[in-house]
PDB file of C-alpha atoms in Angstrom:
ATOM      1  CA  GLY A   1     -59.907  15.529   9.907  1.00 46.00           C
ATOM      2  CA  GLU A   2     -58.755  18.301   7.660  1.00 59.00           C
ATOM      3  CA  ASP A   3     -61.329  20.362   5.789  1.00 79.00           C
ATOM      4  CA  VAL A   4     -60.638  22.975   3.167  1.00 90.00           C
ATOM      5  CA  GLU A   5     -63.669  25.115   2.447  1.00 93.00           C
ATOM      6  CA  GLN A   6     -64.481  27.370  -0.485  1.00 95.00           C
ATOM      7  CA  SER A   7     -67.615  29.157  -1.575  1.00 91.00           C
ATOM      8  CA  LEU A   8     -69.295  27.263  -4.407  1.00 91.00           C
ATOM      9  CA  PHE A   9     -69.972  30.010  -6.929  1.00 95.00           C
ATOM     10  CA  LEU A  10     -68.692  33.418  -7.960  1.00 97.00           C
ATOM     11  CA  SER A  11     -69.975  35.541 -10.813  1.00 97.00           C
ATOM     12  CA  VAL A  12     -68.175  38.676 -12.032  1.00 97.00           C
ATOM     13  CA  ARG A  13     -68.285  40.973 -15.055  1.00 97.00           C
ATOM     14  CA  GLU A  14     -65.474  40.942 -17.584  1.00 97.00           C
ATOM     15  CA  GLY A  15     -62.788  43.440 -16.601  1.00 97.00           C
ATOM     16  CA  ASP A  16     -63.644  43.365 -12.904  1.00 97.00           C
ATOM     17  CA  SER A  17     -61.487  41.725 -10.243  1.00 97.00           C
ATOM     18  CA  SER A  18     -62.408  38.305  -8.849  1.00 97.00           C
ATOM     19  CA  VAL A  19     -61.575  37.201  -5.335  1.00 97.00           C
ATOM     20  CA  ILE A  20     -61.820  33.518  -4.504  1.00 98.00           C
ATOM     21  CA  ASN A  21     -61.540  32.563  -0.848  1.00 97.00           C
ATOM     22  CA  CYS A  22     -60.390  29.429   0.912  1.00 96.00           C
ATOM     23  CA  THR A  23     -60.198  28.449   4.561  1.00 95.00           C
ATOM     24  CA  TYR A  24     -58.126  25.549   5.767  1.00 88.00           C
ATOM     25  CA  THR A  25     -57.596  23.796   9.064  1.00 82.00           C
ATOM     26  CA  ASP A  26     -54.112  22.233   9.046  1.00 77.00           C
ATOM     27  CA  SER A  27     -51.808  24.819  10.572  1.00 74.00           C
ATOM     28  CA  SER A  28     -48.773  22.678   9.746  1.00 75.00           C
ATOM     29  CA  SER A  29     -49.233  23.106   5.988  1.00 73.00           C
ATOM     30  CA  THR A  30     -46.129  24.653   4.511  1.00 78.00           C
ATOM     31  CA  TYR A  31     -47.342  25.288   0.966  1.00 85.00           C
ATOM     32  CA  LEU A  32     -50.765  26.288  -0.313  1.00 90.00           C
ATOM     33  CA  TYR A  33     -51.710  26.044  -3.967  1.00 92.00           C
ATOM     34  CA  TRP A  34     -54.269  27.323  -6.411  1.00 96.00           C
ATOM     35  CA  TYR A  35     -55.375  25.149  -9.326  1.00 96.00           C
ATOM     36  CA  LYS A  36     -57.692  25.951 -12.240  1.00 97.00           C
ATOM     37  CA  GLN A  37     -59.863  23.306 -13.876  1.00 96.00           C
ATOM     38  CA  GLU A  38     -61.668  24.002 -17.125  1.00 93.00           C
ATOM     39  CA  PRO A  39     -64.630  21.804 -18.085  1.00 87.00           C
ATOM     40  CA  GLY A  40     -63.593  18.216 -18.786  1.00 82.00           C
ATOM     41  CA  ALA A  41     -59.894  18.979 -18.264  1.00 87.00           C
ATOM     42  CA  GLY A  42     -57.195  18.242 -15.722  1.00 90.00           C
ATOM     43  CA  LEU A  43     -55.994  20.669 -13.080  1.00 94.00           C
ATOM     44  CA  GLN A  44     -53.613  23.455 -14.037  1.00 94.00           C
ATOM     45  CA  LEU A  45     -51.309  24.785 -11.341  1.00 92.00           C
ATOM     46  CA  LEU A  46     -51.761  28.557 -11.239  1.00 95.00           C
ATOM     47  CA  THR A  47     -49.620  29.617  -8.323  1.00 94.00           C
ATOM     48  CA  TYR A  48     -48.586  28.683  -4.828  1.00 91.00           C
ATOM     49  CA  ILE A  49     -47.471  30.403  -1.654  1.00 92.00           C
ATOM     50  CA  PHE A  50     -45.110  29.359   1.089  1.00 88.00           C
ATOM     51  CA  SER A  51     -46.612  29.601   4.542  1.00 85.00           C
ATOM     52  CA  ASN A  52     -44.108  32.186   5.799  1.00 86.00           C
ATOM     53  CA  MET A  53     -45.297  34.652   3.134  1.00 89.00           C
ATOM     54  CA  ASP A  54     -48.272  37.003   3.379  1.00 93.00           C
ATOM     55  CA  MET A  55     -48.631  37.811  -0.281  1.00 95.00           C
ATOM     56  CA  LYS A  56     -47.445  36.670  -3.668  1.00 95.00           C
ATOM     57  CA  GLN A  57     -48.109  38.416  -6.963  1.00 95.00           C
ATOM     58  CA  ASP A  58     -47.788  36.789 -10.363  1.00 92.00           C
ATOM     59  CA  GLN A  59     -49.023  38.932 -13.280  1.00 95.00           C
ATOM     60  CA  ARG A  60     -52.827  39.151 -12.880  1.00 97.00           C
ATOM     61  CA  LEU A  61     -52.852  36.837  -9.876  1.00 97.00           C
ATOM     62  CA  THR A  62     -52.399  37.918  -6.263  1.00 97.00           C
ATOM     63  CA  VAL A  63     -52.407  35.395  -3.448  1.00 97.00           C
ATOM     64  CA  LEU A  64     -52.988  36.580   0.115  1.00 97.00           C
ATOM     65  CA  LEU A  65     -52.377  34.356   3.117  1.00 95.00           C
ATOM     66  CA  ASN A  66     -53.601  35.050   6.632  1.00 93.00           C
ATOM     67  CA  LYS A  67     -52.001  32.251   8.587  1.00 90.00           C
ATOM     68  CA  LYS A  68     -53.533  33.303  11.893  1.00 90.00           C
ATOM     69  CA  ASP A  69     -57.062  32.941  10.470  1.00 92.00           C
ATOM     70  CA  LYS A  70     -56.045  30.070   8.124  1.00 91.00           C
ATOM     71  CA  HIS A  71     -57.482  32.052   5.235  1.00 94.00           C
ATOM     72  CA  LEU A  72     -56.168  32.060   1.682  1.00 95.00           C
ATOM     73  CA  SER A  73     -57.440  34.128  -1.211  1.00 97.00           C
ATOM     74  CA  LEU A  74     -56.793  34.384  -4.929  1.00 98.00           C
ATOM     75  CA  ARG A  75     -57.420  37.702  -6.638  1.00 98.00           C
ATOM     76  CA  ILE A  76     -57.633  37.758 -10.431  1.00 98.00           C
ATOM     77  CA  ALA A  77     -57.275  41.252 -11.850  1.00 97.00           C
ATOM     78  CA  ASP A  78     -59.030  42.253 -15.110  1.00 97.00           C
ATOM     79  CA  THR A  79     -60.987  38.993 -15.215  1.00 98.00           C
ATOM     80  CA  GLN A  80     -61.567  37.633 -18.716  1.00 97.00           C
ATOM     81  CA  THR A  81     -64.130  35.168 -20.081  1.00 95.00           C
ATOM     82  CA  GLY A  82     -61.283  32.653 -20.438  1.00 95.00           C
ATOM     83  CA  ASP A  83     -60.924  32.715 -16.669  1.00 97.00           C
ATOM     84  CA  SER A  84     -64.302  30.971 -16.301  1.00 96.00           C
ATOM     85  CA  ALA A  85     -63.472  27.651 -14.632  1.00 97.00           C
ATOM     86  CA  ILE A  86     -63.446  25.878 -11.289  1.00 97.00           C
ATOM     87  CA  TYR A  87     -60.710  27.004  -8.930  1.00 98.00           C
ATOM     88  CA  PHE A  88     -59.393  24.672  -6.244  1.00 97.00           C
ATOM     89  CA  CYS A  89     -57.152  25.619  -3.365  1.00 96.00           C
ATOM     90  CA  ALA A  90     -55.006  22.846  -1.921  1.00 92.00           C
ATOM     91  CA  GLU A  91     -52.828  22.483   1.114  1.00 88.00           C
ATOM     92  CA  SER A  92     -50.015  20.020   1.471  1.00 81.00           C
ATOM     93  CA  SER A  93     -50.546  17.721   4.385  1.00 67.00           C
ATOM     94  CA  GLY A  94     -48.210  18.341   7.284  1.00 57.00           C
ATOM     95  CA  SER A  95     -48.054  14.634   8.003  1.00 56.00           C
ATOM     96  CA  GLY A  96     -44.826  14.069   6.099  1.00 55.00           C
ATOM     97  CA  THR A  97     -46.449  12.586   3.001  1.00 62.00           C
ATOM     98  CA  TYR A  98     -47.156  13.743  -0.518  1.00 72.00           C
ATOM     99  CA  LYS A  99     -50.839  14.249   0.185  1.00 80.00           C
ATOM    100  CA  TYR A 100     -52.715  17.300  -0.940  1.00 87.00           C
ATOM    101  CA  ILE A 101     -56.005  18.259   0.664  1.00 87.00           C
ATOM    102  CA  PHE A 102     -58.134  19.959  -1.964  1.00 93.00           C
ATOM    103  CA  GLY A 103     -60.801  22.524  -1.283  1.00 94.00           C
ATOM    104  CA  THR A 104     -64.356  22.030  -2.416  1.00 94.00           C
ATOM    105  CA  GLY A 105     -63.820  24.201  -5.495  1.00 96.00           C
ATOM    106  CA  THR A 106     -65.270  27.570  -6.575  1.00 97.00           C
ATOM    107  CA  ARG A 107     -66.994  27.837  -9.936  1.00 97.00           C
ATOM    108  CA  LEU A 108     -66.133  31.227 -11.431  1.00 97.00           C
ATOM    109  CA  LYS A 109     -68.398  32.552 -14.150  1.00 97.00           C
ATOM    110  CA  VAL A 110     -67.272  35.638 -16.046  1.00 97.00           C
ATOM    111  CA  LEU A 111     -70.047  37.578 -17.755  1.00 95.00           C
ATOM    112  CA  ALA A 112     -69.248  39.464 -20.972  1.00 89.00           C
TER     113      ALA A 112
ATOM    114  CA  ASP B   1     -41.419  18.061 -22.406  1.00 66.00           C
ATOM    115  CA  THR B   2     -43.273  19.644 -19.513  1.00 69.00           C
ATOM    116  CA  GLU B   3     -46.560  17.830 -19.472  1.00 91.00           C
ATOM    117  CA  VAL B   4     -48.274  14.760 -18.109  1.00 95.00           C
ATOM    118  CA  THR B   5     -50.094  12.715 -20.740  1.00 96.00           C
ATOM    119  CA  GLN B   6     -52.886  10.234 -20.171  1.00 97.00           C
ATOM    120  CA  THR B   7     -54.465   7.653 -22.435  1.00 97.00           C
ATOM    121  CA  PRO B   8     -57.159   7.007 -23.343  1.00 97.00           C
ATOM    122  CA  LYS B   9     -59.100  10.275 -23.053  1.00 95.00           C
ATOM    123  CA  HIS B  10     -62.390   8.420 -22.778  1.00 96.00           C
ATOM    124  CA  LEU B  11     -63.126   4.816 -21.826  1.00 96.00           C
ATOM    125  CA  VAL B  12     -66.415   2.956 -21.683  1.00 96.00           C
ATOM    126  CA  MET B  13     -66.311  -0.496 -20.133  1.00 94.00           C
ATOM    127  CA  GLY B  14     -68.646  -3.157 -18.842  1.00 92.00           C
ATOM    128  CA  MET B  15     -68.502  -4.501 -15.328  1.00 91.00           C
ATOM    129  CA  THR B  16     -66.796  -7.709 -16.460  1.00 90.00           C
ATOM    130  CA  ASN B  17     -64.111  -6.035 -18.575  1.00 90.00           C
ATOM    131  CA  LYS B  18     -60.434  -5.578 -17.797  1.00 95.00           C
ATOM    132  CA  LYS B  19     -58.854  -2.352 -18.970  1.00 96.00           C
ATOM    133  CA  SER B  20     -55.874  -0.156 -18.130  1.00 97.00           C
ATOM    134  CA  LEU B  21     -55.314   3.571 -17.860  1.00 98.00           C
ATOM    135  CA  LYS B  22     -51.890   4.902 -18.748  1.00 98.00           C
ATOM    136  CA  CYS B  23     -49.981   7.967 -17.607  1.00 98.00           C
ATOM    137  CA  GLU B  24     -46.597   9.224 -18.777  1.00 98.00           C
ATOM    138  CA  GLN B  25     -44.283  12.102 -17.912  1.00 97.00           C
ATOM    139  CA  HIS B  26     -40.790  12.996 -19.086  1.00 93.00           C
ATOM    140  CA  MET B  27     -39.989  15.724 -16.604  1.00 93.00           C
ATOM    141  CA  GLY B  28     -37.782  13.475 -14.483  1.00 92.00           C
ATOM    142  CA  HIS B  29     -40.356  13.501 -11.710  1.00 93.00           C
ATOM    143  CA  ARG B  30     -40.011  10.702  -9.167  1.00 92.00           C
ATOM    144  CA  ALA B  31     -43.466  10.875  -7.562  1.00 92.00           C
ATOM    145  CA  MET B  32     -46.630   9.955  -9.462  1.00 94.00           C
ATOM    146  CA  TYR B  33     -50.242   9.971  -8.356  1.00 95.00           C
ATOM    147  CA  TRP B  34     -53.684   8.656  -9.260  1.00 97.00           C
ATOM    148  CA  TYR B  35     -56.741  10.689  -8.318  1.00 96.00           C
ATOM    149  CA  LYS B  36     -60.445  10.040  -8.840  1.00 97.00           C
ATOM    150  CA  GLN B  37     -62.738  12.995  -9.435  1.00 96.00           C
ATOM    151  CA  LYS B  38     -66.519  12.832  -9.481  1.00 95.00           C
ATOM    152  CA  ALA B  39     -68.531  15.602 -11.084  1.00 90.00           C
ATOM    153  CA  LYS B  40     -68.453  18.911  -9.206  1.00 86.00           C
ATOM    154  CA  LYS B  41     -66.182  17.472  -6.511  1.00 91.00           C
ATOM    155  CA  PRO B  42     -62.493  17.932  -5.718  1.00 94.00           C
ATOM    156  CA  PRO B  43     -60.029  15.217  -6.727  1.00 95.00           C
ATOM    157  CA  GLU B  44     -59.627  12.354  -4.240  1.00 94.00           C
ATOM    158  CA  LEU B  45     -56.225  10.779  -3.879  1.00 93.00           C
ATOM    159  CA  MET B  46     -56.064   7.056  -4.649  1.00 95.00           C
ATOM    160  CA  PHE B  47     -52.385   6.089  -4.874  1.00 95.00           C
ATOM    161  CA  VAL B  48     -48.938   7.658  -4.665  1.00 92.00           C
ATOM    162  CA  TYR B  49     -45.749   6.147  -6.056  1.00 93.00           C
ATOM    163  CA  SER B  50     -42.460   7.536  -4.840  1.00 90.00           C
ATOM    164  CA  TYR B  51     -39.329   6.376  -6.637  1.00 91.00           C
ATOM    165  CA  GLU B  52     -41.362   3.593  -8.267  1.00 93.00           C
ATOM    166  CA  LYS B  53     -42.547   2.235  -4.924  1.00 93.00           C
ATOM    167  CA  LEU B  54     -46.136   2.459  -3.716  1.00 93.00           C
ATOM    168  CA  SER B  55     -46.056   4.861  -0.778  1.00 87.00           C
ATOM    169  CA  ILE B  56     -49.729   5.693  -0.291  1.00 85.00           C
ATOM    170  CA  ASN B  57     -52.831   3.581  -0.889  1.00 87.00           C
ATOM    171  CA  GLU B  58     -55.913   5.414   0.304  1.00 87.00           C
ATOM    172  CA  SER B  59     -57.844   2.216   1.064  1.00 87.00           C
ATOM    173  CA  VAL B  60     -58.810   1.847  -2.570  1.00 93.00           C
ATOM    174  CA  PRO B  61     -60.792  -1.304  -3.511  1.00 94.00           C
ATOM    175  CA  SER B  62     -58.704  -4.081  -5.040  1.00 94.00           C
ATOM    176  CA  ARG B  63     -60.560  -3.795  -8.351  1.00 96.00           C
ATOM    177  CA  PHE B  64     -58.160  -0.868  -8.917  1.00 97.00           C
ATOM    178  CA  SER B  65     -54.560  -2.040  -9.245  1.00 96.00           C
ATOM    179  CA  PRO B  66     -51.748   0.477  -9.805  1.00 97.00           C
ATOM    180  CA  GLU B  67     -48.445  -0.306 -11.430  1.00 97.00           C
ATOM    181  CA  CYS B  68     -45.321   1.793 -11.911  1.00 96.00           C
ATOM    182  CA  PRO B  69     -43.093  -0.008 -14.435  1.00 95.00           C
ATOM    183  CA  ASN B  70     -40.491   2.772 -14.489  1.00 94.00           C
ATOM    184  CA  SER B  71     -40.017   6.342 -13.366  1.00 92.00           C
ATOM    185  CA  SER B  72     -41.866   7.773 -16.386  1.00 96.00           C
ATOM    186  CA  LEU B  73     -44.902   5.510 -16.505  1.00 97.00           C
ATOM    187  CA  LEU B  74     -47.854   4.866 -14.242  1.00 98.00           C
ATOM    188  CA  ASN B  75     -50.681   2.470 -15.017  1.00 98.00           C
ATOM    189  CA  LEU B  76     -54.014   1.827 -13.364  1.00 98.00           C
ATOM    190  CA  HIS B  77     -55.439  -1.608 -14.070  1.00 97.00           C
ATOM    191  CA  LEU B  78     -59.201  -1.912 -13.822  1.00 96.00           C
ATOM    192  CA  HIS B  79     -61.166  -5.117 -13.287  1.00 95.00           C
ATOM    193  CA  ALA B  80     -64.759  -5.838 -12.304  1.00 94.00           C
ATOM    194  CA  LEU B  81     -65.614  -2.189 -11.808  1.00 95.00           C
ATOM    195  CA  GLN B  82     -68.975  -0.910 -10.645  1.00 95.00           C
ATOM    196  CA  PRO B  83     -71.085   1.870 -12.216  1.00 95.00           C
ATOM    197  CA  GLU B  84     -70.242   4.114  -9.250  1.00 95.00           C
ATOM    198  CA  ASP B  85     -66.595   3.959 -10.338  1.00 97.00           C
ATOM    199  CA  SER B  86     -67.497   6.149 -13.311  1.00 97.00           C
ATOM    200  CA  ALA B  87     -65.453   9.336 -12.902  1.00 96.00           C
ATOM    201  CA  LEU B  88     -62.566  11.378 -14.258  1.00 96.00           C
ATOM    202  CA  TYR B  89     -59.282   9.681 -13.358  1.00 97.00           C
ATOM    203  CA  LEU B  90     -56.422  12.120 -13.073  1.00 97.00           C
ATOM    204  CA  CYS B  91     -52.745  11.359 -13.027  1.00 97.00           C
ATOM    205  CA  ALA B  92     -50.233  13.788 -11.551  1.00 95.00           C
ATOM    206  CA  SER B  93     -46.494  13.920 -11.033  1.00 94.00           C
ATOM    207  CA  SER B  94     -44.125  15.911  -8.857  1.00 91.00           C
ATOM    208  CA  PRO B  95     -40.341  16.131  -8.562  1.00 89.00           C
ATOM    209  CA  GLY B  96     -40.345  13.976  -5.436  1.00 81.00           C
ATOM    210  CA  GLN B  97     -37.795  16.140  -3.641  1.00 71.00           C
ATOM    211  CA  GLY B  98     -39.868  16.931  -0.615  1.00 66.00           C
ATOM    212  CA  VAL B  99     -43.277  16.606   0.877  1.00 58.00           C
ATOM    213  CA  ASP B 100     -44.361  19.937  -0.564  1.00 62.00           C
ATOM    214  CA  ASP B 101     -43.697  19.183  -4.222  1.00 78.00           C
ATOM    215  CA  GLU B 102     -45.830  20.956  -6.764  1.00 86.00           C
ATOM    216  CA  GLN B 103     -48.039  18.451  -8.520  1.00 91.00           C
ATOM    217  CA  PHE B 104     -48.640  18.694 -12.251  1.00 93.00           C
ATOM    218  CA  PHE B 105     -51.790  17.081 -13.569  1.00 95.00           C
ATOM    219  CA  GLY B 106     -52.625  15.308 -16.789  1.00 95.00           C
ATOM    220  CA  PRO B 107     -55.856  15.959 -18.708  1.00 95.00           C
ATOM    221  CA  GLY B 108     -57.551  12.894 -17.237  1.00 96.00           C
ATOM    222  CA  THR B 109     -59.355   9.813 -18.532  1.00 97.00           C
ATOM    223  CA  ARG B 110     -63.118   9.984 -18.376  1.00 96.00           C
ATOM    224  CA  LEU B 111     -64.295   6.505 -17.430  1.00 97.00           C
ATOM    225  CA  THR B 112     -67.846   5.263 -17.817  1.00 96.00           C
ATOM    226  CA  VAL B 113     -68.755   1.862 -16.357  1.00 96.00           C
ATOM    227  CA  LEU B 114     -71.948   0.365 -17.734  1.00 93.00           C
TER     228      LEU B 114
END
């Protein structure tokens, strides 16, 4: 089956950059997404990248995609305490359905 | 209106109760989803409705019964739940124009089954 793996924890100092990594297995995925979940809340779509792109930048967020290695990363520049949350990557299933496969989630803690 | 709303925010129910979770969106989206999320885990897909028809049922037990009365509303009817069904239930919607639609999530209903 498909697995989407992420490291469980990341701790950074305020003002530093954060890099959250994700590896996926379904090479037929056409879109890959990053979601943010604050404690007790729903998931907020942060950004997404189309599989024929290598990079996408959106203000403080930079998404890098290495399709050969099936590796996706999210870089947050100038990380703030408000960025503390769980970050999930997700790939859309290539099976012709509306299914997302979510990663295991990375808990980002930003230290003041 | 660019959000997905869910009611109630919190629900506590006994194993013999019948209750319903509600989800609403007014973005004109034609696909709606129910997910279950346990603590510290990613969301797990339960059901997908596409153009008001059930298109995916991820082998969910029959004590969970979805309903899509119209394109803006999605309900999840609960009956005879078990304590292990306690979780955050998330609703999402997407435009429904292709298999790679962006999904927008509601805030969730935190369900506790006693």
